[in-house]
Coordinates of C-alpha atoms and ligand atoms in Angstrom, one line a residue:
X283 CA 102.6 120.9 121.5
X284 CA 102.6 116.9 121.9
X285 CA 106.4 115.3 121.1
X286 CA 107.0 112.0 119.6
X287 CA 110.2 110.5 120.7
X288 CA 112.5 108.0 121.0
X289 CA 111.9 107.1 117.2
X290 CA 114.2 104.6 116.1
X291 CA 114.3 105.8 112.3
X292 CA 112.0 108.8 111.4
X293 CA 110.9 108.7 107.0
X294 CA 110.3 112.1 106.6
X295 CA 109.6 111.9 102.9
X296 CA 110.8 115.2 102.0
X297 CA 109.1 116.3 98.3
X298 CA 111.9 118.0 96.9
X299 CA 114.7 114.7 97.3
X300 CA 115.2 112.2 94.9
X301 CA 113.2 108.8 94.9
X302 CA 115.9 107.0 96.5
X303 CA 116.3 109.6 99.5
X304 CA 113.3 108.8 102.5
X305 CA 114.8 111.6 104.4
X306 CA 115.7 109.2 107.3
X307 CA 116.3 110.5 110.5
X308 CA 117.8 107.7 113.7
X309 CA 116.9 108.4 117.2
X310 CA 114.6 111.1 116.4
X311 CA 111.8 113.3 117.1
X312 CA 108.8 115.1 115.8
X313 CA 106.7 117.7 117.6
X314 CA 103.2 118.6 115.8
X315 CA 100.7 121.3 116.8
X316 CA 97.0 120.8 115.9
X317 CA 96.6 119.3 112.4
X318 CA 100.1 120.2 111.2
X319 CA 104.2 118.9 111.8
X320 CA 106.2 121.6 113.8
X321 CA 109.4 120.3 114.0
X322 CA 111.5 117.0 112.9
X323 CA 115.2 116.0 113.4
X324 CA 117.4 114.4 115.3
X325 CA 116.2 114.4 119.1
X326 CA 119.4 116.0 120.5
X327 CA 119.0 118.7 118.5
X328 CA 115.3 119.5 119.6
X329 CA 115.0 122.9 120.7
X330 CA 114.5 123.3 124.5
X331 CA 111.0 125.0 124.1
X332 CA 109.6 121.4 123.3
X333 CA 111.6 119.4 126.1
X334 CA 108.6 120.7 128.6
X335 CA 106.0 119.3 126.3
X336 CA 103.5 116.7 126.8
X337 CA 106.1 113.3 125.2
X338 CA 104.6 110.3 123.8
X339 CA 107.5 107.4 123.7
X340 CA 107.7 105.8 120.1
X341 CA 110.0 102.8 121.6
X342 CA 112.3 102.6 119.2
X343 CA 110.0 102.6 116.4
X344 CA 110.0 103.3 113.0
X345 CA 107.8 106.5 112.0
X346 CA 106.5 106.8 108.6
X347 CA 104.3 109.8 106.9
X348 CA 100.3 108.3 106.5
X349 CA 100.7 105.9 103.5
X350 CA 98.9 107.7 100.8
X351 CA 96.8 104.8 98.6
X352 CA 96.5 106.4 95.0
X353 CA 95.0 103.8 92.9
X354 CA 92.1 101.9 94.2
X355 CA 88.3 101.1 93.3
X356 CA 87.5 100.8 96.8
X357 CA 83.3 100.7 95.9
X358 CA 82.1 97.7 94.2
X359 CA 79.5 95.1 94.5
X360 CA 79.8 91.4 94.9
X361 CA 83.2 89.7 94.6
X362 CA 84.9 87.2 91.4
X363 CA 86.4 84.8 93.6
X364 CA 85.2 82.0 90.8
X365 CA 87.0 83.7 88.1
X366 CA 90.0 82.7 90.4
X367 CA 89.1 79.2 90.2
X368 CA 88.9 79.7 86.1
X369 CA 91.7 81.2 85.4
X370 CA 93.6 78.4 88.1
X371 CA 92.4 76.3 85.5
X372 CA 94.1 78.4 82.5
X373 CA 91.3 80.9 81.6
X374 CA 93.4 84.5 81.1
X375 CA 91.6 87.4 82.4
X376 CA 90.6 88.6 79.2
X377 CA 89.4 85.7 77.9
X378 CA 87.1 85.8 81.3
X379 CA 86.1 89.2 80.3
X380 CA 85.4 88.4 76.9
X381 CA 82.9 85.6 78.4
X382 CA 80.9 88.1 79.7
X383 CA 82.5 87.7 83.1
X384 CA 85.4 90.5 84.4
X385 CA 84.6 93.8 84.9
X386 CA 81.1 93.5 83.5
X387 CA 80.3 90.8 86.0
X388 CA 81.1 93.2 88.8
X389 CA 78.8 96.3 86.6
X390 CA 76.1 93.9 86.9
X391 CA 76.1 93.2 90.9
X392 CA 77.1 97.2 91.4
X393 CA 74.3 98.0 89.6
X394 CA 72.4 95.5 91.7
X395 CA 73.6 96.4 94.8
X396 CA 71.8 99.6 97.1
X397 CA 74.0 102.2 98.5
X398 CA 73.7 100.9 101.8
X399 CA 75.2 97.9 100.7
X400 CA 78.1 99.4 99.0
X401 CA 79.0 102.0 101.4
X402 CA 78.9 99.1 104.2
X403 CA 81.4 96.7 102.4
X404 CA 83.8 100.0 101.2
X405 CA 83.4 100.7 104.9
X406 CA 85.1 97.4 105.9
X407 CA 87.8 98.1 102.8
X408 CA 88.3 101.2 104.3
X409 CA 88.8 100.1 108.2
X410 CA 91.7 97.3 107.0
X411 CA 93.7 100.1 105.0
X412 CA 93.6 102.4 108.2
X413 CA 94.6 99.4 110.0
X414 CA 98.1 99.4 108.2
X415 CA 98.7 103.2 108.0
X416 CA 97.1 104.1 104.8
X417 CA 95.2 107.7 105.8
X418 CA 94.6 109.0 102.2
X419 CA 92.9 106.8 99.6
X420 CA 92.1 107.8 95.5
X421 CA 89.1 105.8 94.9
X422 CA 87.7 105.2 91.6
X423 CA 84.1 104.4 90.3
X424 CA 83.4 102.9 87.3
X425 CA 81.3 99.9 88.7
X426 CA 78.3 101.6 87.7
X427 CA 78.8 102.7 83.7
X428 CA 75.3 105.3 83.7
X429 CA 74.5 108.2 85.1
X430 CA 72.5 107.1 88.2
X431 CA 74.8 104.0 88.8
X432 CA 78.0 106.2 88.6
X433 CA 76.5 108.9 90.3
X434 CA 75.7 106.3 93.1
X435 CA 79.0 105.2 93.8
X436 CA 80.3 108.6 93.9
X437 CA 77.9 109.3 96.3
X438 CA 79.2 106.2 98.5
X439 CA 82.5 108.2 98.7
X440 CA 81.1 111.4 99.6
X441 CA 79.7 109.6 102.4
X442 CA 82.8 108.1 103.7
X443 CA 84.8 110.8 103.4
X444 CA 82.9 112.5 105.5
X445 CA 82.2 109.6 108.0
X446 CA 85.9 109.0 108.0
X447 CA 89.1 110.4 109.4
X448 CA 90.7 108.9 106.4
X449 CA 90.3 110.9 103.5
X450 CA 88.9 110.1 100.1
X451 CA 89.7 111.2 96.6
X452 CA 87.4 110.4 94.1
X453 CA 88.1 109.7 90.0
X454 CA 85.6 109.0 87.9
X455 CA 86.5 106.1 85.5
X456 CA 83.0 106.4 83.5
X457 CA 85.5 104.9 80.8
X458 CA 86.1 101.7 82.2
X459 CA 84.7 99.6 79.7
X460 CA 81.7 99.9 77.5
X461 CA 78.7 98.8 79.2
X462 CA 77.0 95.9 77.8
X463 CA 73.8 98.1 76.7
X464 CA 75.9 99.9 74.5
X465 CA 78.1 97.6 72.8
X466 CA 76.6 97.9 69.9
X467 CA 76.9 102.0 69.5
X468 CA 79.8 102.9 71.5
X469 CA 80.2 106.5 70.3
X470 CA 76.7 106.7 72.0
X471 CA 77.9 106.0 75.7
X472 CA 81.4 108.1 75.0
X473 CA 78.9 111.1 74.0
X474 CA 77.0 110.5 77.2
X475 CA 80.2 110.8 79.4
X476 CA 81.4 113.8 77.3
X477 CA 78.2 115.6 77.0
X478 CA 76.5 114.6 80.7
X479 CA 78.4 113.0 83.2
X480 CA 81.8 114.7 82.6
X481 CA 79.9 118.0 83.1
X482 CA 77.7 117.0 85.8
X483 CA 80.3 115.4 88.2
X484 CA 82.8 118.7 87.3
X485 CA 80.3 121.6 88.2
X486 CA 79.0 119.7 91.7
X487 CA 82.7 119.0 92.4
X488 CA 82.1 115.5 92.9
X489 CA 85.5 114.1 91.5
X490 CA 89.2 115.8 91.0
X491 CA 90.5 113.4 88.3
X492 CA 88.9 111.6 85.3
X493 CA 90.1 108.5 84.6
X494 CA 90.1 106.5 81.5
X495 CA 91.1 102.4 80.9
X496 CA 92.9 102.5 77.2
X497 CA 93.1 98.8 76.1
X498 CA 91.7 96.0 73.7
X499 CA 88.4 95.4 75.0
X500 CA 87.9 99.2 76.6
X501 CA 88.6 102.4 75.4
X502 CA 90.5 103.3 72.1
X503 CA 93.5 106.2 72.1
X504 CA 90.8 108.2 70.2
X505 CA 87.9 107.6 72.5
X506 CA 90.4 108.1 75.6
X507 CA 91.7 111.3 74.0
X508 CA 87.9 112.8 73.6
X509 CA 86.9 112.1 76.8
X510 CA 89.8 112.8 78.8
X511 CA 90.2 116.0 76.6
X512 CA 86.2 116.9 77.8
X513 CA 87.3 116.1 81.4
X514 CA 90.7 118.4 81.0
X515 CA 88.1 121.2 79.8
X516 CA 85.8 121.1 82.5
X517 CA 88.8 121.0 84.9
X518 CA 89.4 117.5 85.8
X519 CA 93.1 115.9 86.4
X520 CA 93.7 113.4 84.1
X521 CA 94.7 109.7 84.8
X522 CA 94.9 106.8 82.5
X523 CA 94.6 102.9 83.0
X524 CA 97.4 102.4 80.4
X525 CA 99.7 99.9 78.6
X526 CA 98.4 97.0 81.5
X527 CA 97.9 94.0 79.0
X528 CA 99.0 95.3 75.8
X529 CA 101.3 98.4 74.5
X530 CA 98.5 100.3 73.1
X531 CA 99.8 103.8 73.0
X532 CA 98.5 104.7 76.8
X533 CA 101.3 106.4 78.5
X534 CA 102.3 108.4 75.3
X535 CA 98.5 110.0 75.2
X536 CA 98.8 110.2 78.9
X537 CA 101.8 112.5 77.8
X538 CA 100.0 114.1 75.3
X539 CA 97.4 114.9 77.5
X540 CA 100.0 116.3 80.3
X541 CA 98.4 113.9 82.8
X542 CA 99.1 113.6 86.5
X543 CA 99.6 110.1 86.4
X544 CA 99.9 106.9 83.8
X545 CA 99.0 104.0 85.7
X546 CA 99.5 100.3 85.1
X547 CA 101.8 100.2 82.5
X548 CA 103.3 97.0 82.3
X549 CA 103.4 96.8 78.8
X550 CA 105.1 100.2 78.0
X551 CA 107.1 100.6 75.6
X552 CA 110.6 102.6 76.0
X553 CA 109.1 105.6 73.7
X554 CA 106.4 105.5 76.6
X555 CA 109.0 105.7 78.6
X556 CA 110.8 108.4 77.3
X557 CA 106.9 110.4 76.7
X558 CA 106.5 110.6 80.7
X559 CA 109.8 111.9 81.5
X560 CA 109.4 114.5 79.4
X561 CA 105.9 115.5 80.7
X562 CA 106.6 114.8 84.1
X563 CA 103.8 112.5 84.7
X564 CA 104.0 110.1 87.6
X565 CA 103.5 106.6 86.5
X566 CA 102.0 104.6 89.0
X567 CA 102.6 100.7 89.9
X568 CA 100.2 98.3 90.8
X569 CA 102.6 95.5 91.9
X570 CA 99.4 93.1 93.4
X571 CA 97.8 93.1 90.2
X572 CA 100.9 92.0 88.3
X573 CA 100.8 89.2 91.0
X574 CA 97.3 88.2 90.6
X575 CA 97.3 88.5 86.7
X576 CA 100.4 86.8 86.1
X577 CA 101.7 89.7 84.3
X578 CA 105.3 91.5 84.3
X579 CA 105.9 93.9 86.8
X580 CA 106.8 97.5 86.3
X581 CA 110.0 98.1 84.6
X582 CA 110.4 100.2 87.5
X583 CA 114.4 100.6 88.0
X584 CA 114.0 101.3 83.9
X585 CA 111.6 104.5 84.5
X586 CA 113.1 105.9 87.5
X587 CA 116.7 106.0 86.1
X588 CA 114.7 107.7 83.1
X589 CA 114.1 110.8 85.4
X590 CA 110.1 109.3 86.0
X591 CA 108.7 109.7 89.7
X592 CA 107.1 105.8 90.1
X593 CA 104.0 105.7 93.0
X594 CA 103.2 102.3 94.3
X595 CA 99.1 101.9 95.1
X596 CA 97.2 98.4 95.4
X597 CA 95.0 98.6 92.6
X598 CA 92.2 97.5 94.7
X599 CA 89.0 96.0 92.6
X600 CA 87.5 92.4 92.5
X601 CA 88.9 91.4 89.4
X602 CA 92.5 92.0 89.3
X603 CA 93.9 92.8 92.6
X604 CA 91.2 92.0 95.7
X605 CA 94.1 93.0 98.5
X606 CA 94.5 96.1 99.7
X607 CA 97.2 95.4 101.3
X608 CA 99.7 98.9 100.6
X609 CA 102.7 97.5 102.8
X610 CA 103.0 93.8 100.6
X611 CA 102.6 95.9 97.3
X612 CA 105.6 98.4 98.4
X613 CA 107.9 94.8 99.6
X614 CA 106.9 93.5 96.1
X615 CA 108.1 96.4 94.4
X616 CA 111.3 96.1 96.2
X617 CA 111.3 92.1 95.1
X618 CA 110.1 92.5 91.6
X619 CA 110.4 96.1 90.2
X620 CA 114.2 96.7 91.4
X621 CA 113.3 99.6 93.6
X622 CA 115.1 100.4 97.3
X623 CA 113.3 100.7 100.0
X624 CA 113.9 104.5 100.2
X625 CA 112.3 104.1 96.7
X626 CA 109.4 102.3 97.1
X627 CA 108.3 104.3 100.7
X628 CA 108.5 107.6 98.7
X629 CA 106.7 105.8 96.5
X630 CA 103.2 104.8 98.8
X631 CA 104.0 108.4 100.3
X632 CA 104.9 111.8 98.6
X633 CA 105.2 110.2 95.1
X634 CA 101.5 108.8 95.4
X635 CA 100.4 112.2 97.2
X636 CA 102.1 114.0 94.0
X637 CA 99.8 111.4 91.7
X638 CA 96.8 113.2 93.0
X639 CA 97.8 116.4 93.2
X640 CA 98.6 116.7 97.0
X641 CA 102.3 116.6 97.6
X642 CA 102.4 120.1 98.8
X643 CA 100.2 119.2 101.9
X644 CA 100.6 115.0 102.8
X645 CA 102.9 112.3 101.9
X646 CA 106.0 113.5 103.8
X647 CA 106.6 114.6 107.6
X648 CA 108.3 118.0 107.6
X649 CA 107.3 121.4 109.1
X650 CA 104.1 122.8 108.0
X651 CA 102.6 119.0 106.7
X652 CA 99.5 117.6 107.8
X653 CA 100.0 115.4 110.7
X654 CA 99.5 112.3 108.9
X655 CA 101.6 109.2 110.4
X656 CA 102.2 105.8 111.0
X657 CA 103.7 103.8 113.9
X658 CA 105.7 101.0 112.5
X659 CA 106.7 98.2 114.8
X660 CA 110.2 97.8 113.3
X661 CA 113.7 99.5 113.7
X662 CA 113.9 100.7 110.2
X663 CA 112.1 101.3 107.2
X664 CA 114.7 98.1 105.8
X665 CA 113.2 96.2 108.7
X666 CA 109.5 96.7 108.2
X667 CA 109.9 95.9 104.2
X668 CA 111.7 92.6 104.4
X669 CA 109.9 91.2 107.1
X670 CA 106.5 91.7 105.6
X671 CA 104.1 90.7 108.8
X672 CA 100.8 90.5 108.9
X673 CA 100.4 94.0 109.5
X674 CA 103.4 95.8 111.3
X675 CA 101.7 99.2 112.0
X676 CA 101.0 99.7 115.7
X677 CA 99.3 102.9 116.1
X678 CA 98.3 105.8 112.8
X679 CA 97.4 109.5 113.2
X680 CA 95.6 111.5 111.2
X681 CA 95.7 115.3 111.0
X682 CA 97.2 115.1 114.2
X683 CA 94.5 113.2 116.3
X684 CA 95.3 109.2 116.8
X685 CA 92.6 107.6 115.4
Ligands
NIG154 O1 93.0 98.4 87.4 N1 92.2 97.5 84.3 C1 91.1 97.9 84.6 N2 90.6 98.0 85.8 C2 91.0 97.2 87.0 C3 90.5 95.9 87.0 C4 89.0 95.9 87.2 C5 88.4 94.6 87.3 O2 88.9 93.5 86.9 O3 87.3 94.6 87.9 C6 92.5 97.3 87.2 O4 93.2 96.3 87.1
FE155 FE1 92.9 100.0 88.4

């Protein structure tokens, strides 16, 4: 049984504290066997059956559990870098999107684009967030808008979970927007969801959650409701893109619904608010696309002294947030959404593993946990947050194997 220590601070993420508690441990040290934690604490109180163990020296680093990415739409085609030059100029992303350009723009190359292609650039995605101690990443489609184009980007994620040690959890946001064919009978392409793809995708077990963007120039509360209420039925989580540009009644059918997660919701409302504390659904923050957008950030501090768990995920897609940079998002959060640093770690960690259903198994490093971790090459957790550096993470494992 290998021993990390000589940890300067160890974030053990425990589930069952509240947001503002990491679990931090100084001078510790963790022992794992195979895939899974053994043993954490303080390293003068490490049992003497461990001190004859094989000991890896952490250097008086920080140790984090694997950051756990749980809003992203890692697959895409092409990239919008000229909407970034527009909407420099004043264009508002909506505006863009109402052009013809925005998500539609990015259907159109997805569509375009072989699975080759796509799993090669996710691929690339995919490297980078390993590369700053991400391990576990929710990944979205919604790129593709029909059945073969949908299914073909859910097929790039079957691939790279398998080819990767990070893992991959798969939504299918067949709701993103209407897709340009069907403008003109929407009810059409929301009864092609609900009757095909939603069944299809739930009997092969492609996806775990069904996702579903409510907003002016998407999805209605109505639509949202019948094709999230198909997905519940056939067994799916439910998520929802709600309240990002506009209060438009997203987190309070998110409630309704007794989703897992509300995500977005920069616009929502205090009876929103007071919805997901009630149903104990996580709301999610996507901090970079509140940056990109030049939108307000998550009344964050607002929600969690509500009683509502808040996750932190990049959010990343072309259009609103092309980083996927986890580590800036969680120092932004800190910055601009009033959380601790306690906070926003739980936050990329067991919070974000709770938003897709996993918290009993990643997101924190205690005694029967996957072996999921991050070497960060700072003293503290306070350290690593304020100093934002290019990338600070020095070595990740992943069910117990470096990698
Ligand atoms: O989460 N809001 C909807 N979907 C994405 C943006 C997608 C795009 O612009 O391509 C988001 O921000
Ligand atoms: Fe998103």
């Amino acid at each position: 049984m290998p021993v990390l220590r000589n940890i300067s601070q160890l974030a053990t993420c425990p589930v069952q504290t509240p947001q503002d508690d990491a679990g931090l441990i100084s001078n510790a040290a963790l022992v794992w066997a195979g895939e899974s934690i053994q043993w954490v604490g303080p390293y003068q109180d490490m049992p003497d059956q461990y001190h004859s163990e094989k000991v890896i020296d952490c250097e008086q680093k920080l140790v984090i559990p694997g950051l756990v990415d749980c809003h992203t739409h890692l697959c895409f085609g092409g990239w919008r870098g000229d909407e970034f030059e527009l909407r420099l100029q004043g264009a508002s992303y909506q505006e863009i999107a109402a052009a013809g350009g925005g998500i539609a723009s990015t259907v159109a190359a997805t569509r375009g684009a072989s699975l080759g292609e796509l799993q090669r650039k996710a691929q690339h995605a995919l490297d980078g967030m390993l590369s700053l101690g991400v391990t576990t990443v929710e990944c979205k489609s919604g790129y593709g808008l029909d059945e073969a184009n949908e299914l073909k980007q859910l097929e790039v994620y079957r691939r790279l979970d398998e080819a990767n040690a990070i893992d991959l959890v798969p939504t299918l946001l067949g709701a993103h927007i209407i897709p340009p064919e069907h403008k003109a009978n929407r009810d059409r392409y929301v009864e092609m969801l609900c009757e095909v793809l939603i069944p299809q995708v739930a009997r092969h077990k492609l996806v775990r959650f069904c996702d579903a963007f409510v907003e002016e120039g998407a999805f209605t509360v109505a639509e949202a409701r019948k094709i999230l209420s198909t997905a519940k039925d056939h067994g799916l989580g439910i998520k929802i893109h709600a309240d990002q540009l506009s209060d438009g009644g997203g987190a309070a059918l998110a409630a309704e619904l007794g989703a897992i997660s509300a995500e977005h919701l920069e616009y929502i409302s205090d009876a929103g608010i007071e919805a997901l504390a009630i149903a104990g659904t996580v709301a999610v923050s996507l901090p970079l696309a509140s940056l990109f957008l030049g939108e307000p950030f998550l009344r964050a501090r607002k929600l969690l002294d509500s009683g509502v768990a808040v996750a932190v995920a990049s959010d990343f897609n072309p259009g609103s947030a092309p980083s996927y940079h986890l580590p800036l998002a969680m120092t932004l959060a800190c910055l601009k959404q009033g959380m601790s640093p306690q906070e926003s770690l739980n936050a990329a960690t067991t919070v974000a593993a709770r938003a897709i259903s996993a918290h009993e198994r990643i997101g924190s490093l205690m005694p029967g946990y996957q072996a999921d971790l991050a070497i960060i090459d700072s003293p503290t957790l306070n350290h690593w947050l304020y100093h934002f550096q290019a990338n600070g993470c020095k070595a990740v494992m992943k069910r117990g194997e470096w990698v």
